[in-house]
CSV table of C-alpha atoms in Angstrom, one decimal:
chain,number,residue,atom,x,y,z
A,562,MET,CA,32.3,10.7,-0.6
A,563,ILE,CA,31.2,13.3,-3.7
A,564,ALA,CA,33.4,12.8,-6.7
A,565,ASP,CA,31.6,15.5,-9.3
A,566,ASN,CA,28.3,13.9,-9.9
A,567,LYS,CA,28.8,11.0,-7.7
A,568,ILE,CA,27.7,10.4,-4.2
A,569,GLU,CA,29.0,6.8,-2.1
A,570,LEU,CA,28.1,6.3,1.1
A,571,HIS,CA,28.5,2.4,3.0
A,572,ILE,CA,25.7,1.6,5.5
A,573,PRO,CA,26.1,-1.4,8.2
A,574,SER,CA,24.6,-4.4,7.3
A,575,VAL,CA,22.0,-3.8,10.0
A,576,MET,CA,18.3,-3.4,9.4
A,577,GLY,CA,17.0,-0.1,10.0
A,578,TYR,CA,20.5,1.8,8.2
A,579,GLU,CA,18.4,1.6,5.0
A,580,LYS,CA,16.7,4.7,6.1
A,581,THR,CA,20.2,6.6,6.0
A,582,ALA,CA,20.5,5.8,1.9
A,583,MET,CA,16.8,6.3,1.4
A,584,GLU,CA,16.8,10.0,3.1
A,585,CYS,CA,20.3,10.6,1.1
A,586,ALA,CA,18.7,9.7,-2.4
A,587,ALA,CA,15.5,11.5,-1.5
A,588,SER,CA,17.7,14.6,-0.8
A,589,ILE,CA,19.5,14.5,-4.0
A,590,ALA,CA,16.2,13.9,-6.1
A,591,LYS,CA,14.7,16.7,-4.3
A,592,LYS,CA,17.5,19.2,-5.6
A,593,MET,CA,17.2,17.7,-8.9
A,594,GLY,CA,13.5,18.6,-8.9
A,595,PHE,CA,12.0,15.5,-8.8
A,596,THR,CA,8.1,15.5,-7.9
A,597,GLU,CA,7.3,14.5,-4.5
A,598,ASP,CA,5.8,11.5,-5.7
A,599,ARG,CA,8.4,10.4,-7.3
A,600,ILE,CA,10.6,11.3,-4.8
A,601,GLU,CA,8.5,8.9,-2.5
A,602,ASP,CA,8.8,6.0,-5.2
A,603,LEU,CA,12.7,6.3,-5.2
A,604,LYS,CA,12.8,6.3,-1.3
A,605,THR,CA,10.7,2.7,-1.3
A,606,ALA,CA,12.9,1.4,-3.9
A,607,VAL,CA,16.1,2.8,-2.7
A,608,ALA,CA,15.4,1.3,0.9
A,609,GLU,CA,14.1,-2.2,-0.8
A,610,ALA,CA,17.4,-2.6,-2.6
A,611,CYS,CA,19.4,-1.9,0.7
A,612,LEU,CA,17.3,-4.3,2.7
A,613,ASN,CA,17.7,-7.1,0.2
A,614,ALA,CA,21.6,-6.5,0.2
A,615,ILE,CA,21.5,-6.1,3.8
A,616,GLU,CA,19.2,-9.4,4.7
A,617,HIS,CA,19.9,-11.5,1.5
A,618,GLY,CA,22.9,-10.6,0.3
A,619,ASN,CA,25.5,-9.9,3.2
A,620,LYS,CA,23.3,-12.3,5.6
A,621,MET,CA,23.1,-9.6,8.4
A,622,ASP,CA,26.7,-9.8,8.8
A,623,THR,CA,27.9,-6.9,10.7
A,624,SER,CA,31.6,-7.2,9.1
A,625,THR,CA,30.1,-6.2,6.1
A,626,LYS,CA,29.0,-3.2,4.4
A,627,VAL,CA,26.6,-2.2,1.9
A,628,GLY,CA,27.6,0.4,-1.0
A,629,VAL,CA,25.5,2.8,-2.4
A,630,THR,CA,26.1,5.3,-5.3
A,631,LEU,CA,24.3,7.9,-6.6
A,632,THR,CA,24.9,8.9,-9.8
A,633,VAL,CA,23.6,12.6,-11.0
A,634,GLU,CA,22.7,13.3,-14.6
A,635,LYS,CA,20.7,15.5,-16.1
A,636,THR,CA,17.3,14.3,-16.7
A,637,LYS,CA,17.8,10.8,-14.6
A,638,LEU,CA,19.4,9.7,-11.1
A,639,GLN,CA,21.1,6.4,-11.3
A,640,VAL,CA,21.2,4.0,-7.8
A,641,ALA,CA,23.7,1.6,-7.1
A,642,VAL,CA,23.6,-0.8,-4.4
A,643,LYS,CA,25.8,-3.1,-3.6
A,644,ASP,CA,26.5,-6.2,-1.3
A,645,GLU,CA,29.1,-8.9,-0.5
A,646,GLY,CA,27.2,-11.7,-1.0
A,647,LYS,CA,26.9,-14.5,-3.3
A,648,GLY,CA,23.7,-13.6,-4.9
A,649,ILE,CA,20.1,-14.9,-4.2
A,650,GLY,CA,19.0,-16.5,-7.5
A,651,GLU,CA,15.9,-15.7,-9.1
A,652,ILE,CA,12.5,-14.9,-7.3
A,653,GLN,CA,9.3,-15.5,-8.5
A,654,PRO,CA,7.1,-12.3,-8.5
A,655,PRO,CA,5.0,-13.0,-5.2
A,656,HIS,CA,0.9,-13.1,-5.6
A,657,ILE,CA,-1.2,-12.0,-2.2
A,658,GLU,CA,-3.4,-14.9,-2.7
A,659,ASP,CA,-1.0,-17.3,-2.1
A,660,LYS,CA,0.6,-15.7,0.9
A,661,MET,CA,-2.8,-15.1,2.4
A,662,GLU,CA,-3.7,-19.1,2.2
A,663,GLY,CA,-0.2,-19.9,3.8
A,664,LYS,CA,0.8,-21.4,0.5
A,665,ASP,CA,3.7,-18.8,0.2
A,666,LYS,CA,5.5,-17.1,3.1
A,667,SER,CA,4.3,-13.6,3.5
A,668,ARG,CA,7.6,-11.8,2.9
A,669,GLY,CA,9.4,-11.3,-0.7
A,670,TRP,CA,7.8,-8.4,-1.9
A,671,GLY,CA,11.1,-6.0,-2.1
A,672,ILE,CA,11.9,-6.9,-5.6
A,673,PHE,CA,8.2,-6.2,-6.8
A,674,LEU,CA,7.9,-2.9,-5.4
A,675,ILE,CA,11.5,-1.8,-6.9
A,676,LYS,CA,10.3,-3.1,-10.5
A,677,SER,CA,7.1,-1.4,-9.7
A,678,LEU,CA,8.2,1.8,-9.2
A,679,ILE,CA,11.2,2.6,-10.6
A,680,ASN,CA,11.9,3.1,-14.5
A,681,GLU,CA,14.8,0.6,-15.1
A,682,VAL,CA,16.3,-2.1,-12.6
A,683,SER,CA,19.0,-4.4,-13.7
A,684,PHE,CA,20.4,-7.3,-11.0
A,685,GLU,CA,24.2,-7.9,-12.0
A,686,SER,CA,27.3,-9.5,-10.1
A,687,SER,CA,29.9,-7.5,-9.4
A,688,PRO,CA,33.8,-8.4,-10.9
A,689,GLU,CA,35.1,-8.1,-7.5
A,690,GLY,CA,32.3,-10.6,-6.1
A,691,GLY,CA,28.9,-9.3,-4.5
A,692,ASN,CA,25.6,-8.2,-6.3
A,693,ILE,CA,24.6,-4.9,-7.6
A,694,THR,CA,21.0,-3.8,-7.9
A,695,LYS,CA,21.1,-0.9,-10.6
A,696,MET,CA,18.2,1.6,-10.7
A,697,VAL,CA,17.3,4.5,-13.1
A,698,ILE,CA,14.6,6.8,-12.4
A,699,TYR,CA,14.0,9.6,-14.6
A,700,LEU,CA,12.9,13.1,-14.1
A,701,GLU,CA,10.0,12.7,-16.3
A,702,LYS,CA,8.4,9.3,-16.4
B,192,MET,CA,8.0,-3.0,23.2
B,193,ASN,CA,9.7,-1.6,20.5
B,194,LYS,CA,11.6,1.7,20.2
B,195,ASP,CA,10.7,2.4,16.5
B,196,ILE,CA,6.5,2.2,17.0
B,197,GLN,CA,3.7,3.2,19.5
B,198,ILE,CA,0.5,1.6,19.4
B,199,SER,CA,-2.8,2.9,21.3
B,200,ILE,CA,-5.9,1.2,21.6
B,201,SER,CA,-9.4,2.6,21.8
B,202,GLN,CA,-13.0,1.4,21.4
B,203,LYS,CA,-15.8,3.3,19.6
B,204,ASP,CA,-18.8,1.6,19.6
B,205,GLU,CA,-18.3,-1.6,17.8
B,206,VAL,CA,-15.1,-0.9,16.3
B,207,SER,CA,-11.3,-1.7,18.0
B,208,ILE,CA,-9.2,1.3,16.7
B,209,LEU,CA,-5.4,0.6,17.0
B,210,TYR,CA,-4.0,3.9,16.8
B,211,ILE,CA,-0.3,3.3,15.1
B,212,LYS,CA,2.6,6.1,15.3
B,213,GLY,CA,5.9,5.1,13.9
B,214,ASP,CA,7.7,2.8,11.4
B,215,ILE,CA,5.8,-0.7,9.9
B,216,THR,CA,8.8,-3.2,9.7
B,217,VAL,CA,10.0,-6.4,11.0
B,218,ASN,CA,11.5,-5.0,13.7
B,219,SER,CA,8.0,-3.7,15.0
B,220,GLY,CA,6.1,-6.2,13.6
B,221,GLU,CA,5.9,-8.3,17.1
B,222,THR,CA,4.5,-5.1,18.7
B,223,ILE,CA,1.9,-4.4,15.9
B,224,GLU,CA,0.9,-8.6,16.2
B,225,GLU,CA,0.6,-8.2,19.9
B,226,ALA,CA,-1.7,-5.4,19.6
B,227,TYR,CA,-4.1,-7.0,16.8
B,228,ARG,CA,-3.8,-10.2,19.0
B,229,LYS,CA,-4.9,-8.3,22.1
B,230,VAL,CA,-8.3,-6.8,20.4
B,231,SER,CA,-8.7,-10.0,18.4
B,232,ASN,CA,-8.7,-12.1,22.1
B,233,ALA,CA,-11.1,-9.7,23.4
B,234,GLY,CA,-13.7,-10.5,20.6
B,235,ALA,CA,-13.4,-7.8,18.1
B,236,LYS,CA,-14.6,-8.4,14.7
B,237,LYS,CA,-14.3,-4.6,13.4
B,238,ILE,CA,-10.7,-3.2,13.7
B,239,LEU,CA,-9.3,0.1,12.2
B,240,PHE,CA,-5.6,0.2,11.7
B,241,TYR,CA,-4.8,4.4,12.1
B,242,PHE,CA,-1.3,4.3,10.6
B,243,ASP,CA,1.1,7.4,10.9
B,244,LYS,CA,1.3,9.4,7.6
B,245,ASP,CA,4.6,10.2,7.9
B,246,GLY,CA,5.3,6.7,8.9
B,247,TYR,CA,8.2,4.2,6.8
B,248,ILE,CA,6.9,1.3,5.6
B,249,ASN,CA,8.9,-1.6,4.2
B,250,SER,CA,8.5,-4.6,2.8
B,251,GLY,CA,8.8,-6.3,6.3
B,252,GLY,CA,6.4,-4.4,7.5
B,253,ILE,CA,3.8,-5.2,4.4
B,254,ALA,CA,4.5,-9.1,5.0
B,255,ILE,CA,3.6,-8.4,8.7
B,256,LEU,CA,0.1,-6.7,7.9
B,257,ILE,CA,-0.4,-9.5,5.0
B,258,GLY,CA,0.1,-12.1,8.3
B,259,ILE,CA,-2.6,-10.2,10.2
B,260,ALA,CA,-4.9,-9.7,7.1
B,261,SER,CA,-5.0,-13.4,6.8
B,262,GLU,CA,-5.7,-14.2,10.5
B,263,SER,CA,-8.8,-11.9,10.3
B,264,LYS,CA,-9.8,-13.8,7.4
B,265,LYS,CA,-9.8,-16.9,9.6
B,266,ASN,CA,-11.2,-15.3,12.4
B,267,GLY,CA,-14.1,-13.4,10.6
B,268,GLN,CA,-13.0,-10.0,11.3
B,269,THR,CA,-13.2,-7.0,9.1
B,270,ILE,CA,-10.1,-4.4,8.6
B,271,ARG,CA,-10.2,-1.1,7.6
B,272,ILE,CA,-7.4,1.2,7.3
B,273,THR,CA,-6.8,5.0,7.4
B,274,GLY,CA,-4.1,7.8,8.0
B,275,LEU,CA,-1.9,6.2,5.2
B,276,SER,CA,-0.1,8.8,3.2
B,277,SER,CA,-1.2,8.5,-0.8
B,278,HIS,CA,2.3,6.7,-1.7
B,279,PHE,CA,1.5,4.0,0.7
B,280,GLN,CA,-2.0,3.7,-0.2
B,281,LYS,CA,-0.6,3.0,-3.5
B,282,ILE,CA,1.8,0.4,-2.3
B,283,PHE,CA,-1.1,-1.5,-0.3
B,284,ASN,CA,-3.4,-1.4,-3.9
B,285,MET,CA,0.1,-2.7,-5.6
B,286,VAL,CA,0.6,-5.7,-3.4
B,287,GLY,CA,-3.3,-6.5,-3.3
B,288,LEU,CA,-3.5,-5.6,0.5
B,289,THR,CA,-6.7,-3.7,-0.5
B,290,LYS,CA,-8.8,-6.9,-1.9
B,291,TYR,CA,-8.6,-7.7,1.9
B,292,THR,CA,-8.7,-4.7,3.4
B,293,GLU,CA,-10.6,-1.3,2.9
B,294,ILE,CA,-8.9,2.1,2.8
B,295,PHE,CA,-10.4,5.4,3.8
B,296,PRO,CA,-9.3,9.0,4.2
B,297,SER,CA,-9.8,9.5,7.3
B,298,GLU,CA,-11.3,8.1,10.7
B,299,GLU,CA,-14.5,9.5,10.2
B,300,LEU,CA,-15.3,8.1,7.2
B,301,ALA,CA,-13.6,4.7,8.4
B,302,LEU,CA,-16.0,4.6,11.1
B,303,LYS,CA,-19.0,5.5,9.0
B,304,GLY,CA,-21.4,2.8,8.8
B,305,PHE,CA,-18.6,0.3,10.1
């Protein structure tokens, strides 16, 4: 759905569909004039936010959807990823040493990557239920 | 066999090379782990992972590779990596995988002095 400067899509809560949202975001960022490097950063961040929503938010329940809203502004692209879940609480930053030694499970890099690659990120609860990951990437970092 | 990924294995002198074409994700993880264990069980001590420059790697795939790096450390193996795009070289560096593996810009350079 396209309304003015907003593009909305809904993907099934199935691993692999994050690539649809990722490619859509990349296509818009390319039109906006983002550099190839920043487009790659955006692709990873969007994919990881969708994966979190699919896996942790919606618990891979195929009756649920993940909503992705891309808002185009002159100097930035905003991406909101919404699930239908109850939230996953605070996640500690991962340390590879702990994972290498088996002290921590090897998963858990998604939020770390989003925070590392995107200019602004926030995690909110939606008033209608569900969680929203809001990300902003600027044309010039 | 996962349809998202294709892996072929070859041997050059003492180095076992895993040519990986496709996405590195949780879904393809088992296929990657199987290929690693195949060369590992055959006694490989030097392993080169040759990734697809256009492949998609997500956090689940990174976790799989960390698991392999951890196993290789216990097995006394050395892992080198090539074929990665500059973006995923940056990601591997960010997560710390480069503390346990070495990234090279080409197969030729990865094999040199291995």
